Structures are given as structure tokens and as C-alpha cells.
Amino acid sequence: MKPQHLMLASAAALAPSPALVGAFSSPRVTAGSRIRARPSTDLHQSSSIDADVLAELEDRIAGLMELNGDVPLPVLSPGRSAPSPLSMSEAAAQHGMPWAETFGKTEEENPLLYMPFWDWQFDFMESSLTNLHPIECSTLNDIDVSYNENAEKKARIVNHCYASDEYRKIRMTYYDAGDSVQVFNSVWYPDAKYNLPVLGIDLLSFNRKRYLAIVDFQPLHDNEDDHATTYEHVLRPIKEKYDNLKGRMSSKFYDETQFFSQEMLFARFEDGKIVDEDLFPAFQSYVKTHLDLVKSTPAAASAKDIAHVFERQRAYDTYSADRDPAAGLFASMFGKQWAEDFIYDFLFSLSERTEEGLNLSPPMFGGPPPGGKPGGPSGAGGPPPKAPVPKQEAPRQASVPRL
């Protein structure tokens, strides 16, 4: 059978399948549902095509090729963006990065507190990842979010996005407002062929008096054993070296039983020396270990398995967008609408926007410090985060349940 006939043959084979009925119809939006209007040419990200249907289609195409003696088509990896036209050197230097001077007021010798983290991560990516390339930093409505600033309040934000064979997306964000606020945030999404946790990094400093740090292999599943490779036993010896990074987070924004591992590095502290002495080496170790985990894990061969991992990454994005503790900061500096577009359509681009919008409360330093007890004066407060609203889809004669 010739390749040009495969799509027709597979379509005929799938024609009686009820899973395809309504798969390409527009979903209905009802009261209380999540809303999303996003033009996209990526079939795997389109809200009108079920990932399980695509997986079934790919499996049947591969099966037809095997019966015909042809080489099977490679399984497509969902969620990947088109490469940027920029070279790596051009992308690295966008908007003057890495910055050498702060945009805001400072009395510090090293006002850009987390820029060494940015520099080290970029160098590590260039030296360690396969086919590393930049991808566009824009929302799905084609709004460029690679840079923004508030000249009056002396605050600016820069975003870079990259991809490699190992990772479908690595985004890096730096927020600079002088000594008032410094933030470095990065998320590494493994290619969906790898049923592995997402690497999440969130480092914040306020007035050089209060610091918050989270570095974690954020699990896609409730049970560690449901991942392709277990990993907490590898992280435990690293975490054991750093007593200052063994705190517990506040439940103001997050439920630490969802999308957080038992070996998460968490710290809230007032001694800035911890950034260089503990946080920086621990961060480096976690990043290196995550890449080692990806490289040592066999890629999935089943389109259905890959689609399942991608759906779990989508669930991670929705959970994280609804609870982003920096939402209030972004809204106050760049406006509520920009903050919502930025968080829902860029930072967590697979997420689905809630009608209630973002939680704009300021970041909390809740939870006990390392060695402390729960329930202290700076513990969790306020209402719990709102529960995600289930997405309403057009009725189908039959479908595979979605996560």
C-alpha cells in the first residue's frame, strides 16, 4: 500500500468507530464551564480534537503499514511548537539578556539576585541537550510576551522559550524590580514520550528580607510508581544535604499532595546567604538529575500512552495556572488582562481558563520553617483555592474518558 493511500485506508477502518463521532465538531460552552478561544494549527493542542482519537488514528496507520511491510511512521509528540527563526545566540541575547544592571532601585552589590541561576541553566542547556532550539514566546492569540515593563514602577519581565529532543518546552522567566522584587521561574516539560515528572523552579525575593524557593520534580500522577521511572530515591540524598530547604508550603495556593513530590525543595527564609550557599548548588543538582532521568528512561512507543502523558501535562498546567502565586504581582504591574493572558496562554499554555479568573492574592510565606511546627502566625490563611470547573464538551455517541 502506498503512503498516500494510508490516510484514506485508516479513515475507512475507523469509520465505524463511535469514538470519532463528533471528534471534529465545535465544543459547546455552558455556564460554569471553562472557556478557551485559541486559534491553533497544532492538531494535538486543538480543543476540538480528542487526543485519544488521534492516538487511535496513529495506531491504526502504523498497523496498516506493518501489515504492508512498510516501516512504521514515528509516533507524533503532541504539544510541540514551531521553531523560532532566531539562532540560539540571537535568542539568548534577546532584550539584552543576560542583564548586568537592574531596572529598579538597589542598594545591593548583586541586585540581579537570580541571574546566576539563569546563566548557569542556559549554559547547561546548550551543553547538555540534543537539538536545542528557541521557540516563540507568544500567546495563542499571537501576543508577544517575551518582554514587558512598567517604567513608572521600575519593573520588567523577560521570557525565553526553548525545546530539544528531550523536552518539548523549557520556559525561563526573569522578573526584575530592583531590591523590591527579584524572581526566577522555569518549567521543563519532558517530551510526552517520557512518562516523567515536570521540573518546576520558582525563586522569589522581596525587599531582600524575605525569600521563597521551590524546586521540584512535579509528578504527573498521584502515585510515583505510575511514572515510567521512579525518582524520589534519587532526590532524597540531595535534599538531605540542605536543612534550610526542607520547609513545607502553605495551602493558601497549593495542595502539596497534588503535583508535588515528597522530595520537593521548599524554603522561606530571611538570610540571603542561603541563596548562594544552599539553594544554588541544590538547584544545579536537581536540574542535572532531571535530565539524567529523561535520558535514562525509554520513550513510549504507544500513541495512546503518549496521549495520556500529554493529558496529564495539561492537567498540571490547569492546576498551576489557577493557583499561580505571582498572579497578583503581574496584575499590579502590567494589568489584570495581561496577567491572565500571560498565565493562562503562555506560562501554562495547555491550561483552560476559569470564568472566575485568577487568584490575585499576594504570595504567601505560609507553612512552618524547616524544623518548625504547623499553625504558626505565618501559616496558611484565607480561602482554599477554587476547584477547577470541568470542561463541558459536545455530546458524543461514545468517547474515551478524559482526565
Short mmCIF file of C-alpha atoms in Angstrom, two decimals:
data_model
loop_
_atom_site.label_atom_id
_atom_site.label_comp_id
_atom_site.label_asym_id
_atom_site.label_seq_id
_atom_site.Cartn_x
_atom_site.Cartn_y
_atom_site.Cartn_z
CA MET A 1 0.00 0.00 0.00
CA LYS A 2 1.40 3.38 -0.96
CA PRO A 3 1.83 6.02 1.76
CA GLN A 4 -0.57 8.41 0.04
CA HIS A 5 -3.33 5.84 0.47
CA LEU A 6 -2.74 5.29 4.19
CA MET A 7 -4.90 8.14 5.41
CA LEU A 8 -7.80 7.02 3.23
CA ALA A 9 -7.43 3.42 4.35
CA SER A 10 -7.17 4.31 8.01
CA ALA A 11 -10.14 6.64 7.74
CA ALA A 12 -12.16 3.81 6.26
CA ALA A 13 -11.01 1.48 9.00
CA LEU A 14 -12.03 3.99 11.63
CA ALA A 15 -15.32 4.99 10.03
CA PRO A 16 -17.48 2.65 12.15
CA SER A 17 -15.66 3.72 15.32
CA PRO A 18 -18.04 5.73 17.53
CA ALA A 19 -15.05 7.47 19.13
CA LEU A 20 -14.70 9.54 16.00
CA VAL A 21 -18.29 10.77 16.02
CA GLY A 22 -18.26 14.44 16.97
CA ALA A 23 -14.46 14.50 17.34
CA PHE A 24 -14.15 17.39 14.91
CA SER A 25 -17.25 19.29 15.99
CA SER A 26 -17.03 22.53 17.95
CA PRO A 27 -17.49 22.09 21.71
CA ARG A 28 -20.33 23.91 23.40
CA VAL A 29 -19.67 26.38 26.19
CA THR A 30 -22.17 26.38 29.02
CA ALA A 31 -22.49 28.33 32.24
CA GLY A 32 -19.78 27.43 34.71
CA SER A 33 -17.59 25.81 32.08
CA ARG A 34 -14.01 26.63 31.35
CA ILE A 35 -13.67 28.95 28.40
CA ARG A 36 -10.97 28.93 25.78
CA ALA A 37 -10.82 30.58 22.39
CA ARG A 38 -7.49 29.93 20.80
CA PRO A 39 -6.56 29.72 17.13
CA SER A 40 -4.06 26.96 16.60
CA THR A 41 -2.64 24.92 13.76
CA ASP A 42 -1.33 22.24 16.12
CA LEU A 43 -3.76 19.35 15.91
CA HIS A 44 -2.59 17.97 19.23
CA GLN A 45 -3.38 21.25 21.04
CA SER A 46 -6.69 21.93 19.34
CA SER A 47 -9.57 21.77 21.76
CA SER A 48 -11.83 20.32 19.05
CA ILE A 49 -9.86 17.09 18.57
CA ASP A 50 -9.68 14.45 21.27
CA ALA A 51 -6.13 13.25 21.92
CA ASP A 52 -7.34 9.68 22.31
CA VAL A 53 -8.92 9.80 18.85
CA LEU A 54 -5.64 10.98 17.36
CA ALA A 55 -3.83 8.22 19.22
CA GLU A 56 -6.23 5.63 17.82
CA LEU A 57 -5.78 7.02 14.31
CA GLU A 58 -1.98 6.88 14.58
CA ASP A 59 -2.07 3.31 15.92
CA ARG A 60 -4.21 2.16 13.00
CA ILE A 61 -1.99 3.89 10.44
CA ALA A 62 1.05 2.20 11.96
CA GLY A 63 -0.76 -1.13 11.92
CA LEU A 64 -1.62 -0.78 8.24
CA MET A 65 1.99 0.00 7.41
CA GLU A 66 3.25 -3.02 9.34
CA LEU A 67 0.80 -5.30 7.50
CA ASN A 68 2.08 -3.90 4.22
CA GLY A 69 5.71 -4.42 5.22
CA ASP A 70 6.49 -0.72 5.40
CA VAL A 71 8.50 0.99 8.09
CA PRO A 72 6.07 2.28 10.75
CA LEU A 73 5.59 6.02 10.98
CA PRO A 74 7.18 7.65 14.03
CA VAL A 75 4.69 8.38 16.78
CA LEU A 76 3.92 12.09 16.87
CA SER A 77 4.73 14.05 20.00
CA PRO A 78 1.92 16.44 20.95
CA GLY A 79 2.32 19.95 22.24
CA ARG A 80 5.42 20.96 20.36
CA SER A 81 5.70 24.50 18.92
CA ALA A 82 7.30 25.55 15.66
CA PRO A 83 10.95 26.61 15.98
CA SER A 84 11.73 30.31 16.13
CA PRO A 85 13.63 31.78 13.16
CA LEU A 86 16.22 33.08 15.63
CA SER A 87 19.54 31.32 16.17
CA MET A 88 20.48 30.24 19.68
CA SER A 89 22.87 33.17 20.07
CA GLU A 90 20.22 35.62 18.87
CA ALA A 91 17.60 34.15 21.20
CA ALA A 92 19.98 34.21 24.18
CA ALA A 93 20.64 37.93 23.68
CA GLN A 94 17.01 39.00 23.24
CA HIS A 95 16.05 42.07 25.28
CA GLY A 96 19.62 42.46 26.47
CA MET A 97 19.84 39.18 28.32
CA PRO A 98 21.61 38.32 30.47
CA TRP A 99 21.09 41.64 32.18
CA ALA A 100 24.01 43.23 34.03
CA GLU A 101 22.15 46.08 35.75
CA THR A 102 18.78 46.27 37.46
CA PHE A 103 15.84 48.25 36.14
CA GLY A 104 14.82 49.34 39.63
CA LYS A 105 16.37 50.86 42.71
CA THR A 106 19.06 48.98 44.56
CA GLU A 107 21.50 49.19 47.43
CA GLU A 108 22.98 45.76 46.70
CA GLU A 109 26.22 44.77 45.01
CA ASN A 110 24.38 41.94 43.21
CA PRO A 111 20.93 43.45 42.52
CA LEU A 112 20.01 40.76 39.97
CA LEU A 113 19.97 38.08 42.63
CA TYR A 114 18.93 35.11 40.48
CA MET A 115 20.75 35.99 37.24
CA PRO A 116 23.49 33.42 38.04
CA PHE A 117 20.72 30.78 38.03
CA TRP A 118 19.59 31.97 34.58
CA ASP A 119 23.17 31.98 33.24
CA TRP A 120 24.02 28.55 34.59
CA GLN A 121 20.79 26.98 33.33
CA PHE A 122 21.24 28.39 29.83
CA ASP A 123 24.85 27.16 29.63
CA PHE A 124 23.78 23.74 30.90
CA MET A 125 21.01 23.52 28.33
CA GLU A 126 23.37 24.43 25.49
CA SER A 127 25.99 21.90 26.54
CA SER A 128 23.70 19.02 27.53
CA LEU A 129 20.51 18.97 25.41
CA THR A 130 20.10 17.47 21.95
CA ASN A 131 19.00 19.74 19.08
CA LEU A 132 18.27 22.65 21.42
CA HIS A 133 16.47 25.49 19.64
CA PRO A 134 14.38 28.55 20.55
CA ILE A 135 10.60 28.57 20.12
CA GLU A 136 8.26 31.56 20.00
CA CYS A 137 7.29 33.34 23.23
CA SER A 138 3.75 34.32 22.35
CA THR A 139 0.23 33.53 23.44
CA LEU A 140 -2.06 31.51 21.23
CA ASN A 141 -3.61 34.82 20.17
CA ASP A 142 -0.17 35.82 18.84
CA ILE A 143 0.53 38.37 21.58
CA ASP A 144 4.27 38.68 22.12
CA VAL A 145 5.01 38.21 25.82
CA SER A 146 8.78 37.89 25.53
CA TYR A 147 9.17 41.26 27.29
CA ASN A 148 7.12 43.81 29.22
CA GLU A 149 7.95 46.66 31.54
CA ASN A 150 6.36 49.26 33.79
CA ALA A 151 8.61 52.30 33.53
CA GLU A 152 6.78 54.18 36.27
CA LYS A 153 7.10 51.38 38.82
CA LYS A 154 10.55 50.33 37.57
CA ALA A 155 9.68 46.70 36.87
CA ARG A 156 10.33 44.50 33.86
CA ILE A 157 9.88 40.87 32.85
CA VAL A 158 11.60 38.77 30.17
CA ASN A 159 10.68 35.30 28.89
CA HIS A 160 12.63 32.82 26.81
CA CYS A 161 11.35 29.50 25.41
CA TYR A 162 13.37 26.57 24.12
CA ALA A 163 12.84 22.96 23.09
CA SER A 164 15.04 19.94 22.46
CA ASP A 165 14.69 16.26 21.67
CA GLU A 166 14.33 15.58 25.39
CA TYR A 167 11.97 18.44 26.28
CA ARG A 168 9.01 19.75 24.29
CA LYS A 169 9.19 23.09 26.14
CA ILE A 170 11.54 24.81 28.57
CA ARG A 171 10.49 28.29 29.53
CA MET A 172 12.59 30.75 31.52
CA THR A 173 11.19 33.89 33.16
CA TYR A 174 13.07 36.66 34.97
CA TYR A 175 11.25 39.47 36.78
CA ASP A 176 13.34 42.45 37.90
CA ALA A 177 12.10 45.30 40.10
CA GLY A 178 15.32 46.17 41.88
CA ASP A 179 15.62 45.27 45.54
CA SER A 180 11.83 45.30 45.79
CA VAL A 181 11.30 42.04 43.88
CA GLN A 182 13.51 39.53 42.08
CA VAL A 183 12.04 36.37 40.52
CA PHE A 184 13.45 33.49 38.50
CA ASN A 185 10.96 30.91 37.26
CA SER A 186 11.48 27.97 34.93
CA VAL A 187 9.49 24.89 33.94
CA TRP A 188 10.89 21.94 31.98
CA TYR A 189 8.26 19.79 30.23
CA PRO A 190 9.64 16.44 29.03
CA ASP A 191 8.54 15.32 25.61
CA ALA A 192 5.28 13.45 26.08
CA LYS A 193 7.05 10.24 25.03
CA TYR A 194 8.51 10.28 28.54
CA ASN A 195 6.10 9.49 31.35
CA LEU A 196 8.07 11.57 33.82
CA PRO A 197 7.54 14.50 36.21
CA VAL A 198 7.83 18.13 35.17
CA LEU A 199 10.80 20.05 36.56
CA GLY A 200 9.50 23.20 38.28
CA ILE A 201 11.65 26.05 39.61
CA ASP A 202 10.27 29.14 41.39
CA LEU A 203 12.62 31.52 43.23
CA LEU A 204 11.44 34.84 44.70
CA SER A 205 12.96 37.62 46.79
CA PHE A 206 11.05 40.51 48.40
CA ASN A 207 12.97 43.56 49.64
CA ARG A 208 15.99 41.31 50.20
CA LYS A 209 14.40 40.39 53.51
CA ARG A 210 12.03 37.58 52.60
CA TYR A 211 12.85 34.74 50.26
CA LEU A 212 10.77 31.90 48.84
CA ALA A 213 12.15 28.94 46.88
CA ILE A 214 10.56 25.85 45.32
CA VAL A 215 12.42 23.31 43.19
CA ASP A 216 10.71 20.01 42.47
CA PHE A 217 10.17 17.06 40.19
CA GLN A 218 6.44 17.69 39.95
CA PRO A 219 4.67 14.35 39.43
CA LEU A 220 2.04 13.85 36.77
CA HIS A 221 0.36 11.04 38.71
CA ASP A 222 -0.72 10.59 42.32
CA ASN A 223 1.49 7.52 42.72
CA GLU A 224 5.17 7.69 41.94
CA ASP A 225 5.07 4.13 40.56
CA ASP A 226 2.70 5.26 37.80
CA HIS A 227 5.60 7.08 36.15
CA ALA A 228 7.92 5.25 33.79
CA THR A 229 10.79 5.58 36.26
CA THR A 230 10.78 6.25 40.00
CA TYR A 231 12.86 9.20 41.09
CA GLU A 232 12.33 10.26 44.71
CA HIS A 233 15.03 7.90 45.94
CA VAL A 234 17.50 9.77 43.69
CA LEU A 235 16.43 13.18 45.01
CA ARG A 236 16.48 12.22 48.69
CA PRO A 237 20.30 12.25 49.12
CA ILE A 238 20.46 15.70 47.51
CA LYS A 239 17.77 17.15 49.74
CA GLU A 240 19.37 15.65 52.83
CA LYS A 241 22.39 17.90 52.34
CA TYR A 242 20.38 21.09 52.78
CA ASP A 243 18.46 21.50 56.03
CA ASN A 244 17.44 25.03 55.02
CA LEU A 245 15.47 23.66 52.05
CA LYS A 246 13.24 21.22 53.94
CA GLY A 247 10.30 23.52 54.70
CA ARG A 248 6.60 22.98 53.98
CA MET A 249 4.46 25.11 51.72
CA SER A 250 1.30 26.97 52.64
CA SER A 251 -2.03 25.57 51.50
CA LYS A 252 -3.12 29.11 50.58
CA PHE A 253 -2.41 28.35 46.94
CA TYR A 254 -1.36 24.75 46.60
CA ASP A 255 -2.27 21.33 47.89
CA GLU A 256 1.13 19.73 48.34
CA THR A 257 -0.41 16.31 47.74
CA GLN A 258 -1.12 17.28 44.11
CA PHE A 259 1.66 17.76 41.57
CA PHE A 260 4.35 17.95 44.26
CA SER A 261 6.78 15.24 45.29
CA GLN A 262 7.87 14.18 48.76
CA GLU A 263 11.38 15.41 47.93
CA MET A 264 10.44 18.95 46.94
CA LEU A 265 12.94 21.61 47.93
CA PHE A 266 10.94 24.28 49.71
CA ALA A 267 12.30 27.20 51.70
CA ARG A 268 11.17 30.52 53.09
CA PHE A 269 13.92 32.39 54.83
CA GLU A 270 15.35 35.80 55.68
CA ASP A 271 19.07 35.07 55.43
CA GLY A 272 20.18 35.90 51.90
CA LYS A 273 23.33 33.77 52.24
CA ILE A 274 21.17 30.68 51.81
CA VAL A 275 20.66 31.61 48.14
CA ASP A 276 24.33 31.07 47.27
CA GLU A 277 25.32 28.51 49.89
CA ASP A 278 22.38 26.09 49.68
CA LEU A 279 19.84 26.99 47.01
CA PHE A 280 22.20 27.39 44.07
CA PRO A 281 24.01 24.03 44.39
CA ALA A 282 20.76 22.21 45.19
CA PHE A 283 19.11 23.77 42.13
CA GLN A 284 22.01 22.64 39.94
CA SER A 285 21.81 19.09 41.26
CA TYR A 286 18.05 18.85 40.68
CA VAL A 287 18.37 20.16 37.09
CA LYS A 288 21.17 17.72 36.25
CA THR A 289 19.31 14.83 37.85
CA HIS A 290 16.14 15.59 35.90
CA LEU A 291 17.97 15.43 32.58
CA ASP A 292 19.68 12.19 33.66
CA LEU A 293 16.22 10.77 34.42
CA VAL A 294 14.89 11.71 30.98
CA LYS A 295 17.92 10.31 29.16
CA SER A 296 17.79 7.02 31.05
CA THR A 297 14.05 6.45 30.52
CA PRO A 298 12.89 4.56 27.40
CA ALA A 299 10.49 6.53 25.22
CA ALA A 300 6.95 5.23 24.94
CA ALA A 301 6.06 3.59 21.63
CA SER A 302 2.29 3.67 22.02
CA ALA A 303 0.41 6.72 20.77
CA LYS A 304 -2.22 6.11 23.43
CA ASP A 305 0.40 6.18 26.21
CA ILE A 306 1.88 9.40 24.82
CA ALA A 307 -1.56 11.00 24.63
CA HIS A 308 -2.20 10.03 28.26
CA VAL A 309 1.03 11.71 29.42
CA PHE A 310 0.15 14.82 27.43
CA GLU A 311 -3.26 14.97 29.09
CA ARG A 312 -1.56 14.79 32.49
CA GLN A 313 0.69 17.69 31.47
CA ARG A 314 -2.47 19.56 30.50
CA ALA A 315 -3.93 18.85 33.97
CA TYR A 316 -0.69 20.10 35.55
CA ASP A 317 -0.91 23.36 33.57
CA THR A 318 -4.54 23.97 34.56
CA TYR A 319 -3.83 23.28 38.23
CA SER A 320 -0.79 25.57 38.21
CA ALA A 321 -2.43 28.44 36.31
CA ASP A 322 -5.39 28.57 38.69
CA ARG A 323 -3.04 28.82 41.67
CA ASP A 324 -0.08 30.85 40.41
CA PRO A 325 1.09 32.87 43.46
CA ALA A 326 2.61 35.58 41.23
CA ALA A 327 -0.71 36.45 39.57
CA GLY A 328 -1.30 39.43 41.86
CA LEU A 329 2.22 40.72 41.23
CA PHE A 330 1.81 40.52 37.45
CA ALA A 331 -1.64 42.16 37.59
CA SER A 332 -0.41 45.07 39.70
CA MET A 333 2.49 45.78 37.34
CA PHE A 334 1.10 45.01 33.90
CA GLY A 335 -2.68 44.95 34.30
CA LYS A 336 -5.17 42.19 35.08
CA GLN A 337 -5.93 41.32 31.46
CA TRP A 338 -2.26 40.98 30.54
CA ALA A 339 -1.65 38.88 33.65
CA GLU A 340 -4.47 36.48 32.78
CA ASP A 341 -3.39 36.13 29.15
CA PHE A 342 0.21 35.69 30.25
CA ILE A 343 -0.51 32.98 32.83
CA TYR A 344 -3.24 31.03 31.04
CA ASP A 345 -1.99 31.32 27.46
CA PHE A 346 1.79 31.42 27.93
CA LEU A 347 3.16 30.32 31.29
CA PHE A 348 0.76 27.36 31.37
CA SER A 349 -0.31 27.28 27.74
CA LEU A 350 -2.20 23.97 27.99
CA SER A 351 -4.41 25.30 30.78
CA GLU A 352 -8.07 26.17 30.42
CA ARG A 353 -9.22 29.50 31.75
CA THR A 354 -11.79 29.67 34.53
CA GLU A 355 -14.65 32.16 34.40
CA GLU A 356 -13.70 33.31 37.91
CA GLY A 357 -10.24 34.36 36.70
CA LEU A 358 -7.02 34.35 38.64
CA ASN A 359 -6.38 34.36 42.36
CA LEU A 360 -4.80 37.81 42.73
CA SER A 361 -3.81 37.47 46.38
CA PRO A 362 -0.15 38.28 47.12
CA PRO A 363 2.34 35.43 47.53
CA MET A 364 2.21 33.81 50.98
CA PHE A 365 5.13 32.71 53.10
CA GLY A 366 2.96 30.22 54.96
CA GLY A 367 3.78 26.83 56.33
CA PRO A 368 6.31 26.09 59.06
CA PRO A 369 10.01 26.80 58.53
CA PRO A 370 12.42 23.85 58.49
CA GLY A 371 12.09 22.07 61.81
CA GLY A 372 9.10 24.21 62.80
CA LYS A 373 5.55 23.24 63.64
CA PRO A 374 2.40 23.85 61.61
CA GLY A 375 -0.03 26.55 62.62
CA GLY A 376 2.39 29.40 63.28
CA PRO A 377 1.44 33.03 62.73
CA SER A 378 2.63 32.96 59.14
CA GLY A 379 0.83 29.74 58.31
CA ALA A 380 -1.79 29.16 55.70
CA GLY A 381 -4.68 31.60 55.66
CA GLY A 382 -7.54 32.73 53.53
CA PRO A 383 -9.89 30.61 51.49
CA PRO A 384 -8.64 27.49 49.77
CA PRO A 385 -8.02 27.69 46.02
CA LYS A 386 -11.08 27.29 43.86
CA ALA A 387 -11.62 23.87 42.39
CA PRO A 388 -11.22 23.56 38.62
CA VAL A 389 -14.52 23.64 36.74
CA PRO A 390 -14.93 20.59 34.50
CA LYS A 391 -14.78 21.37 30.82
CA GLN A 392 -18.08 20.82 29.01
CA GLU A 393 -17.81 19.22 25.60
CA ALA A 394 -20.29 18.49 22.86
CA PRO A 395 -22.04 15.16 23.46
CA ARG A 396 -20.61 12.14 21.70
CA GLN A 397 -22.10 8.75 20.97
CA ALA A 398 -19.10 7.26 22.72
CA SER A 399 -15.72 8.51 23.86
CA VAL A 400 -12.72 7.57 25.92
CA PRO A 401 -12.93 9.28 29.33
CA ARG A 402 -10.61 12.25 29.59
CA LEU A 403 -8.56 13.14 32.62
#
